[in-house]
Coordinates of C-alpha atoms and ligand atoms in Angstrom, one line a residue:
X30 CA 54.8 -3.9 -37.4
X31 CA 52.6 -4.7 -34.1
X32 CA 49.2 -2.8 -34.0
X33 CA 50.5 -0.5 -31.6
X34 CA 52.8 1.0 -34.2
X35 CA 50.4 0.5 -37.0
X36 CA 47.5 2.2 -35.2
X37 CA 48.7 5.8 -35.6
X38 CA 49.5 5.2 -39.0
X39 CA 45.9 4.0 -40.0
X40 CA 44.5 6.8 -37.7
X41 CA 46.2 9.1 -40.0
X42 CA 44.5 7.5 -43.0
X43 CA 41.3 7.4 -41.4
X44 CA 41.4 11.1 -40.9
X45 CA 42.3 11.6 -44.4
X46 CA 39.5 9.1 -45.5
X47 CA 36.9 11.2 -43.5
X48 CA 37.7 14.3 -45.3
X49 CA 37.7 12.5 -48.9
X50 CA 34.4 10.8 -48.1
X51 CA 33.0 14.4 -48.5
X52 CA 34.2 14.9 -51.9
X53 CA 31.9 13.9 -54.7
X54 CA 33.4 11.5 -57.6
X55 CA 32.1 14.1 -60.1
X56 CA 34.7 16.7 -58.5
X57 CA 37.4 14.4 -58.4
X58 CA 37.0 14.0 -62.3
X59 CA 36.3 17.9 -62.6
X60 CA 39.6 18.6 -60.6
X61 CA 42.0 16.6 -62.7
X62 CA 41.7 16.1 -66.5
X63 CA 44.1 13.3 -66.4
X64 CA 42.4 11.2 -63.9
X65 CA 41.4 8.2 -65.9
X66 CA 44.8 7.9 -67.4
X67 CA 46.3 8.4 -63.7
X68 CA 44.3 5.6 -62.2
X69 CA 44.4 3.4 -64.9
X70 CA 47.0 0.5 -64.7
X71 CA 48.1 -2.2 -66.9
X72 CA 50.0 -5.5 -66.5
X73 CA 50.0 -9.1 -67.8
X74 CA 47.5 -8.2 -70.4
X75 CA 44.9 -6.8 -68.0
X76 CA 43.7 -3.2 -67.8
X77 CA 42.2 -1.7 -64.4
X78 CA 40.5 1.5 -64.2
X79 CA 40.2 2.6 -60.8
X80 CA 39.4 6.4 -61.7
X81 CA 35.8 5.7 -60.3
X82 CA 37.0 5.1 -56.9
X83 CA 37.1 7.8 -54.2
X84 CA 40.8 8.4 -54.4
X85 CA 42.9 11.3 -55.5
X86 CA 46.6 11.7 -55.9
X87 CA 46.9 13.0 -52.2
X88 CA 45.2 9.8 -51.0
X89 CA 47.1 7.5 -53.4
X90 CA 50.7 9.1 -52.1
X91 CA 49.4 8.5 -48.4
X92 CA 48.6 4.9 -49.3
X93 CA 51.6 4.4 -51.0
X94 CA 53.7 5.6 -48.0
X95 CA 51.8 3.4 -45.7
X96 CA 52.4 0.5 -47.9
X97 CA 56.3 1.3 -47.6
X98 CA 55.9 1.7 -43.9
X99 CA 54.6 -1.6 -43.4
X100 CA 57.3 -3.0 -45.7
X101 CA 55.2 -4.2 -48.3
X102 CA 58.2 -4.7 -50.5
X103 CA 59.9 -7.1 -47.9
X104 CA 56.6 -9.1 -47.5
X105 CA 56.2 -9.5 -51.1
X106 CA 59.8 -10.6 -51.5
X107 CA 59.5 -13.0 -48.8
X108 CA 56.5 -14.7 -50.0
X109 CA 58.0 -15.0 -53.5
X110 CA 61.1 -16.3 -52.2
X111 CA 59.5 -19.1 -50.5
X112 CA 60.2 -18.1 -46.8
X113 CA 57.7 -19.0 -43.8
X114 CA 55.2 -16.3 -44.4
X115 CA 52.4 -18.2 -42.5
X116 CA 53.7 -18.1 -39.0
X117 CA 50.6 -19.9 -37.3
X118 CA 51.4 -23.2 -39.4
X119 CA 54.9 -22.5 -40.0
X120 CA 54.6 -22.8 -43.6
X121 CA 55.6 -21.2 -46.8
X122 CA 52.9 -19.8 -49.1
X123 CA 54.8 -20.5 -52.1
X124 CA 52.1 -21.2 -54.7
X125 CA 54.1 -18.9 -57.4
X126 CA 56.8 -21.7 -57.6
X127 CA 53.9 -23.7 -59.1
X128 CA 53.8 -21.5 -62.2
X129 CA 57.4 -21.1 -62.7
X130 CA 58.3 -21.9 -66.4
X131 CA 60.5 -24.9 -66.9
X132 CA 63.9 -24.3 -66.4
X133 CA 66.5 -24.1 -63.3
X134 CA 64.2 -21.9 -61.2
X135 CA 61.3 -24.5 -61.5
X136 CA 61.4 -26.9 -58.3
X137 CA 62.1 -30.4 -59.3
X138 CA 59.1 -31.9 -57.6
X139 CA 56.8 -29.3 -59.5
X140 CA 58.2 -30.2 -62.6
X141 CA 58.0 -34.1 -61.8
X142 CA 54.4 -33.7 -60.9
X143 CA 53.5 -31.7 -63.9
X144 CA 55.2 -34.4 -66.2
X145 CA 53.0 -37.1 -64.7
X146 CA 49.8 -35.1 -64.7
X147 CA 50.5 -34.6 -68.5
X148 CA 51.1 -38.1 -69.1
X149 CA 48.1 -39.1 -67.4
X150 CA 45.8 -36.4 -68.8
X151 CA 47.0 -37.2 -72.4
X152 CA 46.3 -41.2 -71.9
X153 CA 42.9 -40.1 -70.7
X154 CA 42.0 -37.9 -73.4
X155 CA 43.6 -40.0 -76.1
X156 CA 41.7 -43.0 -74.8
X157 CA 44.6 -45.3 -74.2
X158 CA 43.7 -45.0 -70.4
X159 CA 40.6 -46.9 -70.1
X160 CA 38.3 -48.4 -67.6
X161 CA 39.0 -51.9 -66.0
X162 CA 36.6 -53.2 -68.8
X163 CA 38.5 -51.3 -71.7
X164 CA 35.8 -48.5 -72.0
X165 CA 37.0 -45.1 -73.0
X166 CA 36.8 -42.7 -70.1
X167 CA 34.1 -40.0 -70.8
X168 CA 33.3 -38.5 -67.4
X169 CA 35.7 -37.3 -64.6
X170 CA 34.1 -36.6 -61.2
X171 CA 36.2 -34.5 -58.9
X172 CA 35.4 -35.2 -55.4
X173 CA 36.8 -32.2 -53.1
X174 CA 35.5 -29.2 -51.3
X175 CA 36.8 -25.7 -50.8
X176 CA 40.2 -24.9 -52.3
X177 CA 40.1 -28.4 -53.8
X178 CA 36.8 -27.6 -55.7
X179 CA 36.1 -23.9 -56.3
X180 CA 39.2 -23.1 -58.3
X181 CA 39.0 -26.2 -60.7
X182 CA 35.3 -25.7 -61.2
X183 CA 35.7 -22.1 -61.7
X184 CA 38.4 -22.6 -64.2
X185 CA 36.7 -25.5 -66.0
X186 CA 33.5 -23.6 -66.6
X187 CA 35.4 -20.4 -67.6
X188 CA 37.5 -22.5 -70.3
X189 CA 34.6 -24.5 -71.3
X190 CA 35.3 -23.4 -75.0
X191 CA 38.6 -25.2 -74.8
X192 CA 37.3 -28.4 -73.3
X193 CA 37.1 -31.8 -75.1
X194 CA 33.3 -32.5 -75.7
X195 CA 34.1 -36.2 -75.3
X196 CA 35.4 -35.8 -71.7
X197 CA 32.8 -34.2 -69.2
X198 CA 34.2 -33.2 -66.0
X199 CA 31.8 -32.9 -62.8
X200 CA 32.1 -31.9 -59.3
X201 CA 31.1 -33.3 -56.1
X202 CA 31.7 -31.3 -53.2
X203 CA 28.6 -31.4 -50.7
X204 CA 28.0 -34.2 -48.4
X205 CA 24.4 -33.7 -49.1
X206 CA 23.5 -37.3 -50.4
X207 CA 21.3 -35.7 -52.9
X208 CA 24.4 -34.1 -54.6
X209 CA 26.0 -37.5 -55.5
X210 CA 22.7 -39.3 -56.1
X211 CA 21.7 -36.6 -58.9
X212 CA 25.2 -36.9 -60.4
X213 CA 25.2 -40.8 -60.3
X214 CA 22.2 -40.8 -62.4
X215 CA 24.2 -39.4 -65.4
X216 CA 27.2 -41.5 -65.1
X217 CA 28.4 -45.0 -66.3
X218 CA 30.8 -46.5 -63.9
X219 CA 32.7 -48.3 -66.6
X220 CA 33.4 -44.9 -68.3
X221 CA 34.1 -42.8 -65.0
X222 CA 37.2 -41.6 -63.5
X223 CA 36.8 -40.5 -59.9
X224 CA 39.5 -37.9 -58.5
X225 CA 39.7 -37.5 -54.9
X226 CA 41.1 -34.1 -54.1
X227 CA 42.2 -33.3 -50.7
X228 CA 45.2 -31.7 -49.5
X229 CA 44.8 -32.9 -45.7
X230 CA 43.0 -36.1 -46.8
X231 CA 41.0 -35.6 -43.7
X232 CA 37.8 -33.6 -44.6
X233 CA 34.8 -35.2 -43.7
X234 CA 32.7 -34.2 -47.0
X235 CA 35.4 -35.7 -49.3
X236 CA 36.0 -38.8 -47.1
X237 CA 32.2 -39.5 -47.1
X238 CA 31.6 -38.9 -50.9
X239 CA 34.6 -41.0 -51.6
X240 CA 33.0 -43.8 -49.8
X241 CA 29.8 -43.6 -51.8
X242 CA 31.7 -43.2 -55.1
X243 CA 33.7 -46.3 -54.3
X244 CA 30.6 -48.5 -53.3
X245 CA 29.1 -47.4 -56.5
X246 CA 32.2 -48.5 -58.6
X247 CA 32.3 -51.9 -56.8
X248 CA 28.6 -52.4 -57.0
X249 CA 29.0 -52.2 -60.7
X250 CA 31.4 -55.1 -60.6
X251 CA 34.8 -53.3 -60.9
X252 CA 37.2 -55.5 -59.2
X253 CA 39.7 -54.2 -56.4
X254 CA 42.6 -54.4 -58.9
X255 CA 40.4 -52.7 -61.5
X256 CA 39.6 -49.8 -59.2
X257 CA 43.0 -48.1 -60.0
X258 CA 41.9 -47.6 -63.4
X259 CA 38.9 -45.7 -62.0
X260 CA 40.3 -43.7 -59.1
X261 CA 43.1 -41.0 -58.8
X262 CA 43.7 -39.1 -55.7
X263 CA 45.5 -35.6 -55.2
X264 CA 46.8 -34.8 -51.8
X265 CA 49.6 -33.4 -49.8
X266 CA 49.1 -36.4 -47.5
X267 CA 50.2 -39.3 -49.6
X268 CA 50.4 -41.9 -46.9
X269 CA 46.8 -41.2 -46.0
X270 CA 45.7 -41.6 -49.7
X271 CA 47.5 -44.8 -49.9
X272 CA 46.2 -46.0 -46.9
X273 CA 42.6 -45.5 -48.2
X274 CA 43.4 -47.4 -51.6
X275 CA 44.8 -44.9 -53.9
X276 CA 47.5 -46.6 -56.2
X277 CA 50.9 -45.1 -56.6
X278 CA 50.4 -44.5 -60.3
X279 CA 47.4 -42.4 -60.0
X280 CA 48.3 -40.4 -56.6
X281 CA 49.4 -37.2 -57.6
X282 CA 51.1 -35.0 -54.8
X283 CA 51.3 -31.4 -53.8
X284 CA 52.9 -30.1 -50.9
X285 CA 52.2 -28.2 -47.5
X286 CA 53.6 -25.1 -48.9
X287 CA 50.7 -24.8 -51.2
X288 CA 47.5 -23.5 -49.5
X289 CA 44.2 -24.9 -50.5
X290 CA 42.7 -21.8 -51.8
X291 CA 46.0 -21.1 -53.8
X292 CA 46.1 -24.6 -55.2
X293 CA 44.8 -24.2 -58.7
X294 CA 48.1 -24.7 -60.2
X295 CA 49.1 -27.7 -58.5
X296 CA 47.9 -31.3 -59.2
X297 CA 44.5 -29.8 -57.7
X298 CA 44.3 -28.5 -61.2
X299 CA 44.1 -32.2 -62.7
X300 CA 40.6 -31.9 -63.8
X301 CA 41.4 -28.7 -65.4
X302 CA 44.2 -30.3 -67.4
X303 CA 41.9 -33.3 -68.1
X304 CA 39.1 -31.0 -69.4
X305 CA 41.4 -28.5 -71.6
X306 CA 44.5 -30.6 -72.2
X307 CA 48.1 -29.8 -71.1
X308 CA 49.0 -27.3 -73.6
X309 CA 46.2 -24.8 -72.4
X310 CA 46.8 -25.6 -68.8
X311 CA 50.4 -24.6 -69.3
X312 CA 49.1 -21.5 -70.9
X313 CA 47.0 -21.1 -67.6
X314 CA 50.1 -21.4 -65.6
X315 CA 52.0 -18.8 -67.9
X316 CA 49.5 -16.3 -67.4
X317 CA 49.8 -16.6 -63.6
X318 CA 53.5 -16.3 -64.1
X319 CA 53.0 -13.3 -66.1
X320 CA 51.2 -11.8 -63.3
X321 CA 53.8 -12.8 -60.8
X322 CA 56.4 -10.9 -62.9
X323 CA 54.3 -7.9 -63.0
X324 CA 53.6 -8.1 -59.1
X325 CA 57.3 -8.6 -58.3
X326 CA 58.8 -6.1 -60.7
X327 CA 56.3 -3.1 -61.4
X328 CA 56.7 0.0 -59.3
X329 CA 53.9 0.4 -56.6
X330 CA 51.6 3.1 -58.1
X331 CA 51.4 0.9 -61.5
X332 CA 51.2 -2.6 -59.7
X333 CA 47.8 -4.1 -60.5
X334 CA 47.5 -6.3 -57.4
X335 CA 48.8 -3.7 -55.1
X336 CA 46.5 -1.0 -56.5
X337 CA 43.5 -3.1 -56.2
X338 CA 44.6 -4.1 -52.4
X339 CA 45.1 -0.4 -51.6
X340 CA 41.8 0.5 -53.0
X341 CA 40.0 -2.2 -51.0
X342 CA 41.9 -1.1 -48.1
X343 CA 40.9 2.5 -48.7
X344 CA 37.3 1.5 -49.2
X345 CA 37.3 -0.1 -45.7
X346 CA 38.5 3.1 -44.2
X347 CA 36.0 5.3 -46.2
X348 CA 33.0 3.2 -45.1
X349 CA 33.4 0.3 -42.7
X350 CA 30.1 -1.3 -43.7
X351 CA 30.7 -1.6 -47.5
X352 CA 30.8 -4.9 -49.1
X353 CA 32.9 -6.0 -52.2
X354 CA 30.7 -6.7 -55.3
X355 CA 32.2 -8.8 -58.1
X356 CA 30.2 -8.5 -61.3
X357 CA 31.8 -10.5 -64.3
X358 CA 30.2 -9.2 -67.6
X359 CA 31.3 -12.4 -69.0
X360 CA 29.0 -15.5 -68.4
X361 CA 31.7 -18.2 -68.5
X362 CA 33.2 -16.3 -65.4
X363 CA 29.8 -17.0 -63.4
X364 CA 31.7 -18.7 -60.5
X365 CA 34.5 -16.1 -60.1
X366 CA 32.4 -14.5 -57.2
X367 CA 32.1 -17.7 -55.3
X368 CA 35.8 -18.5 -55.9
X369 CA 36.8 -15.1 -54.7
X370 CA 34.6 -15.4 -51.7
X371 CA 37.0 -18.2 -50.4
X372 CA 40.2 -16.7 -51.6
X373 CA 39.4 -13.2 -50.0
X374 CA 37.2 -14.1 -46.9
X375 CA 39.0 -17.3 -45.9
X376 CA 42.3 -15.4 -46.3
X377 CA 41.4 -12.2 -44.6
X378 CA 38.3 -12.8 -42.2
X379 CA 40.8 -12.4 -39.3
X380 CA 40.6 -10.0 -36.1
X381 CA 44.0 -10.5 -34.7
X382 CA 47.3 -9.6 -36.1
X383 CA 50.2 -12.1 -36.9
X384 CA 51.3 -11.8 -33.3
X385 CA 47.8 -12.6 -32.0
X386 CA 47.0 -9.0 -31.0
X387 CA 43.4 -7.9 -31.5
X388 CA 42.8 -5.3 -34.3
X389 CA 40.8 -2.2 -34.0
X390 CA 40.3 -1.8 -37.7
X391 CA 38.2 -3.7 -40.2
X392 CA 39.4 -6.6 -42.3
X393 CA 38.0 -8.6 -45.1
X394 CA 34.9 -7.1 -46.7
X395 CA 32.0 -9.3 -47.4
X396 CA 32.7 -10.6 -51.1
X397 CA 29.8 -11.4 -53.3
X398 CA 28.4 -10.9 -56.6
X399 CA 26.9 -12.5 -59.7
X400 CA 27.3 -12.0 -63.4
X401 CA 25.9 -9.0 -65.4
X402 CA 23.6 -8.5 -66.9
X403 CA 21.7 -10.9 -64.8
X404 CA 22.5 -9.2 -61.7
X405 CA 21.1 -6.0 -63.0
X406 CA 17.8 -7.5 -62.9
X407 CA 18.1 -8.5 -59.4
X408 CA 20.3 -6.8 -56.6
X409 CA 21.5 -4.1 -58.6
X410 CA 18.4 -2.2 -57.6
X411 CA 19.9 -1.9 -54.1
X412 CA 23.3 -1.0 -55.4
X413 CA 21.5 1.9 -57.1
X414 CA 19.1 3.1 -54.6
X415 CA 19.6 1.1 -51.5
X416 CA 20.7 3.0 -48.3
X417 CA 24.3 1.4 -48.4
X418 CA 26.8 2.1 -51.1
X419 CA 28.9 -1.1 -52.1
X420 CA 31.8 -0.7 -54.3
X421 CA 31.5 -2.9 -57.5
X422 CA 34.2 -4.5 -59.7
X423 CA 33.1 -5.0 -63.0
X424 CA 35.4 -7.6 -64.7
X425 CA 35.2 -7.4 -68.5
X426 CA 36.2 -10.0 -71.3
X427 CA 36.5 -9.3 -75.0
X428 CA 34.4 -11.6 -77.2
X429 CA 36.5 -14.2 -79.1
X430 CA 34.4 -13.4 -82.3
X431 CA 31.9 -11.1 -83.7
X432 CA 28.4 -12.4 -82.8
X433 CA 25.9 -12.3 -85.5
X434 CA 23.6 -10.3 -83.2
X435 CA 26.3 -8.0 -81.9
X436 CA 24.9 -9.0 -78.5
X437 CA 28.7 -8.4 -77.2
X438 CA 28.1 -4.5 -77.7
X439 CA 24.8 -4.9 -75.5
X440 CA 27.0 -6.7 -72.9
X441 CA 29.9 -4.4 -72.7
X442 CA 27.6 -1.2 -73.1
X443 CA 25.5 -2.4 -70.0
X444 CA 28.7 -2.6 -67.8
X445 CA 29.7 0.8 -68.8
X446 CA 26.2 1.9 -68.2
X447 CA 26.1 0.5 -65.0
X448 CA 29.4 2.0 -63.7
X449 CA 28.2 5.3 -65.2
X450 CA 24.7 5.2 -63.4
X451 CA 26.5 4.3 -60.1
X452 CA 28.7 7.5 -60.4
X453 CA 26.6 10.1 -62.1
X454 CA 23.0 9.0 -60.6
X455 CA 20.1 11.0 -61.2
X456 CA 18.9 13.8 -59.2
X457 CA 15.4 15.0 -58.1
X458 CA 15.7 18.0 -60.6
X459 CA 16.7 15.8 -63.3
X460 CA 14.1 13.2 -62.8
X461 CA 11.1 15.8 -62.8
X462 CA 12.5 17.4 -66.1
X463 CA 12.4 14.2 -67.7
X464 CA 9.0 13.3 -66.6
X465 CA 7.8 16.5 -67.7
X466 CA 9.2 16.2 -71.2
X467 CA 7.5 12.8 -71.2
X468 CA 4.3 14.9 -70.7
X469 CA 3.6 13.8 -67.3
X470 CA 1.5 16.3 -65.3
X471 CA 3.6 18.5 -62.9
X472 CA 1.9 17.5 -59.8
X473 CA 2.3 13.8 -60.6
X474 CA 6.0 14.4 -61.7
X475 CA 7.0 15.7 -58.3
X476 CA 5.0 13.1 -56.6
X477 CA 6.8 10.4 -58.4
X478 CA 10.2 11.8 -58.7
X479 CA 11.6 10.9 -55.4
X480 CA 11.2 7.1 -56.2
X481 CA 13.3 7.5 -59.3
X482 CA 16.0 9.6 -57.8
X483 CA 19.5 7.6 -58.0
X484 CA 21.7 9.2 -55.3
X485 CA 24.9 8.3 -57.6
X486 CA 28.2 9.0 -56.2
X487 CA 28.9 5.3 -55.8
X488 CA 32.3 3.9 -56.5
X489 CA 33.2 1.0 -58.9
X490 CA 36.3 -0.5 -60.6
X491 CA 36.4 -1.5 -64.2
X492 CA 38.8 -4.3 -65.3
X493 CA 39.4 -5.6 -68.6
X494 CA 40.9 -9.2 -69.3
X495 CA 41.2 -9.1 -73.0
X496 CA 39.7 -12.4 -74.5
X497 CA 39.0 -15.1 -71.8
X498 CA 41.8 -17.7 -72.5
X499 CA 43.6 -19.9 -70.3
X500 CA 46.5 -17.2 -70.3
X501 CA 44.1 -14.3 -69.1
X502 CA 42.2 -16.4 -66.9
X503 CA 45.7 -17.3 -65.0
X504 CA 46.6 -13.8 -65.0
X505 CA 43.4 -12.7 -63.5
X506 CA 43.3 -15.4 -60.7
X507 CA 46.9 -14.6 -59.7
X508 CA 46.1 -11.0 -59.6
X509 CA 43.5 -11.6 -57.3
X510 CA 45.6 -13.9 -55.3
X511 CA 48.3 -11.2 -54.8
X512 CA 45.8 -8.7 -54.1
X513 CA 44.6 -10.9 -51.1
X514 CA 48.1 -11.1 -49.8
X515 CA 48.9 -7.5 -50.1
X516 CA 45.9 -6.5 -48.6
X517 CA 46.6 -8.9 -45.4
X518 CA 50.0 -7.2 -45.3
X519 CA 48.3 -3.9 -45.1
X520 CA 46.2 -5.0 -42.3
X521 CA 48.9 -6.8 -40.5
X522 CA 47.2 -10.4 -40.7
X523 CA 48.0 -13.7 -41.8
X524 CA 46.3 -14.5 -45.2
X525 CA 47.5 -18.0 -45.4
X526 CA 45.9 -19.9 -42.4
X527 CA 42.0 -20.5 -41.7
X528 CA 41.4 -21.6 -38.0
X529 CA 37.9 -20.0 -38.2
X530 CA 36.8 -23.0 -40.2
X531 CA 37.8 -25.5 -37.4
X532 CA 35.6 -24.9 -34.5
X533 CA 32.3 -25.9 -36.4
X534 CA 33.9 -29.0 -37.7
X535 CA 34.8 -30.2 -34.3
X536 CA 31.4 -29.4 -32.8
X537 CA 29.8 -31.4 -36.0
X538 CA 31.4 -34.8 -34.7
X539 CA 29.6 -35.0 -31.3
X540 CA 26.4 -33.7 -32.7
X541 CA 26.4 -36.2 -35.5
X542 CA 26.7 -38.9 -33.2
X543 CA 23.7 -37.4 -31.1
X544 CA 21.7 -37.1 -34.1
X545 CA 22.4 -41.0 -34.8
X546 CA 21.5 -41.8 -31.2
X547 CA 18.1 -39.8 -31.3
X548 CA 17.3 -41.4 -34.4
X549 CA 17.6 -44.7 -32.9
X550 CA 15.3 -43.8 -30.0
X551 CA 18.1 -43.0 -27.5
X552 CA 18.6 -40.2 -25.2
X553 CA 20.7 -37.2 -26.2
X554 CA 22.6 -34.3 -24.5
X555 CA 24.0 -31.1 -26.1
X556 CA 25.9 -28.1 -25.4
X557 CA 23.1 -25.6 -25.7
X558 CA 19.4 -25.7 -25.5
X559 CA 18.9 -24.7 -29.1
X560 CA 21.2 -27.3 -30.5
X561 CA 19.4 -29.9 -28.2
X562 CA 16.1 -29.0 -29.5
X563 CA 17.3 -29.3 -33.0
X564 CA 18.9 -32.7 -32.4
X565 CA 15.6 -33.7 -30.8
X566 CA 13.5 -32.3 -33.7
X567 CA 15.5 -33.6 -36.5
X568 CA 16.5 -36.9 -35.2
X569 CA 12.8 -37.5 -34.4
X570 CA 11.9 -36.7 -38.0
X571 CA 14.5 -38.9 -39.3
X572 CA 13.4 -41.8 -36.9
X573 CA 9.9 -41.2 -38.1
X574 CA 10.9 -41.4 -41.9
X575 CA 12.6 -44.6 -41.1
X576 CA 9.7 -46.3 -39.7
X577 CA 7.4 -45.1 -42.6
X578 CA 10.0 -46.5 -45.1
X579 CA 10.2 -49.8 -42.8
Ligands
F6P1251 O1 37.4 -26.2 -44.4 C1 38.1 -25.2 -44.9 C2 39.4 -26.0 -45.7 O2 40.1 -26.4 -44.8 C3 39.8 -25.2 -46.9 O3 40.8 -24.4 -46.5 C4 40.3 -26.1 -47.8 O4 40.5 -25.7 -49.1 C5 39.3 -27.1 -47.8 O5 38.7 -27.2 -46.3 C6 39.4 -28.7 -48.4 O6 40.6 -29.0 -47.5 P1 41.2 -30.3 -48.0 O7 41.8 -30.2 -49.4 O8 42.4 -30.8 -47.0 O9 40.4 -31.5 -48.0

């Protein structure tokens, strides 16, 4: 459907949103005794409570009708079938095939690659794969960025409890030399395996960091032939990887139909498999597959990813300035917000539809967040009393076992309390009454009260994943992947390309050259005066530093 046809439908929803905006959340609860169960949906072991969102049965019907009108069912079926759903790159977005269980439905290349990853991971973990000089591998360094970094790092931290303590996994993404220099200090080259992960094998940061790591391995005396024991590659461009020295036996492929930010389940997950072992990695895939089945088969109104997408879509209509806050009340999920930033904002930060026509509605909200309860002692102030209301997604996990200090109760109670405080707030009259009850003189109580008022009526979502395990993590991440795709289809955009990251990359090339020229004392030109001034300033400072250091 093109924007011209979509526009009146969205205008109708905008009009409904304008009316709904005026209805307090408390009223929605007062008007509907069954609200909590009506807006609680379950799937693949996850429980999602949307009752604190500003949505009522009428809005939900309108949103579901809109999803039907934009042919959500067909879009979903096309993606799951492996059709070309990424028209600007002419590609499929078939990441769901990566988690198809073994059997006739599982693509052969996926099965073959998983089998190779498994053999390799077992050999490294058991110590039969050693460094050139026979030392057991104790450290793995994954060099990659964006989708070749954020998913594996998030998963390795989330599943730390399942990792082998004898095998540490590190991540090197930033081209800032400080990142590698700091990491290098903690590594012994004889015991280190470097995985270079890059779908395109053309990413500057990864190529430069690979050079630095190779130089370090060589400088330690590891021979050219022996490098194969210390170096693996994961890529969809095997020819380029082979040309840069990755041997066939440690080259793990994936395919152009796996988008970078959807690639955790492919060989990009190798560091995760090394960290937790093949069986738990398969459980991660199984959890994702369970969510795929839920997404594929469940009615729209009970479909977790679609309901999340409809709510996010609705929130953009209710308040175009609102952002999306992710607050995991589960410390191991501390990197979930960063992971979701790439997933949601790189996928859906678009301004034209799939045919290239300009949109006149908002797309991806800014995604941000941090774990609770830490975040309560920082930006939650603004969430409660700031001038803007930002819907919060509370992500809860059950503890694996009871804590002697019962801290899990404090953690979970705080999550519930934050959602409650955001919704109920505290009025001026309530604050004054509370101050008077504490014995504060009336004049002072009235003076202080305004600062303690919480406006409330701020929406939130609560999601429970059960215990954090490879299976529940797989289901959680797959849920967000499908939410992201569903949201794109509601907006009419392509979630699977990312042209917006290209321009800056292209501009960096000539600027790097100019900086080097200025550093060497040459004259430089630049495409704009501010860039020119910065090249002069930074190039001059680097040159001065070079002179000082002789
Ligand atoms: O620059 C953005 C991006 O293209 C992401 O989409 C991708 O995940 C990342 O770079 C890394 O790309 P590659 O895996 O090809 O090195």
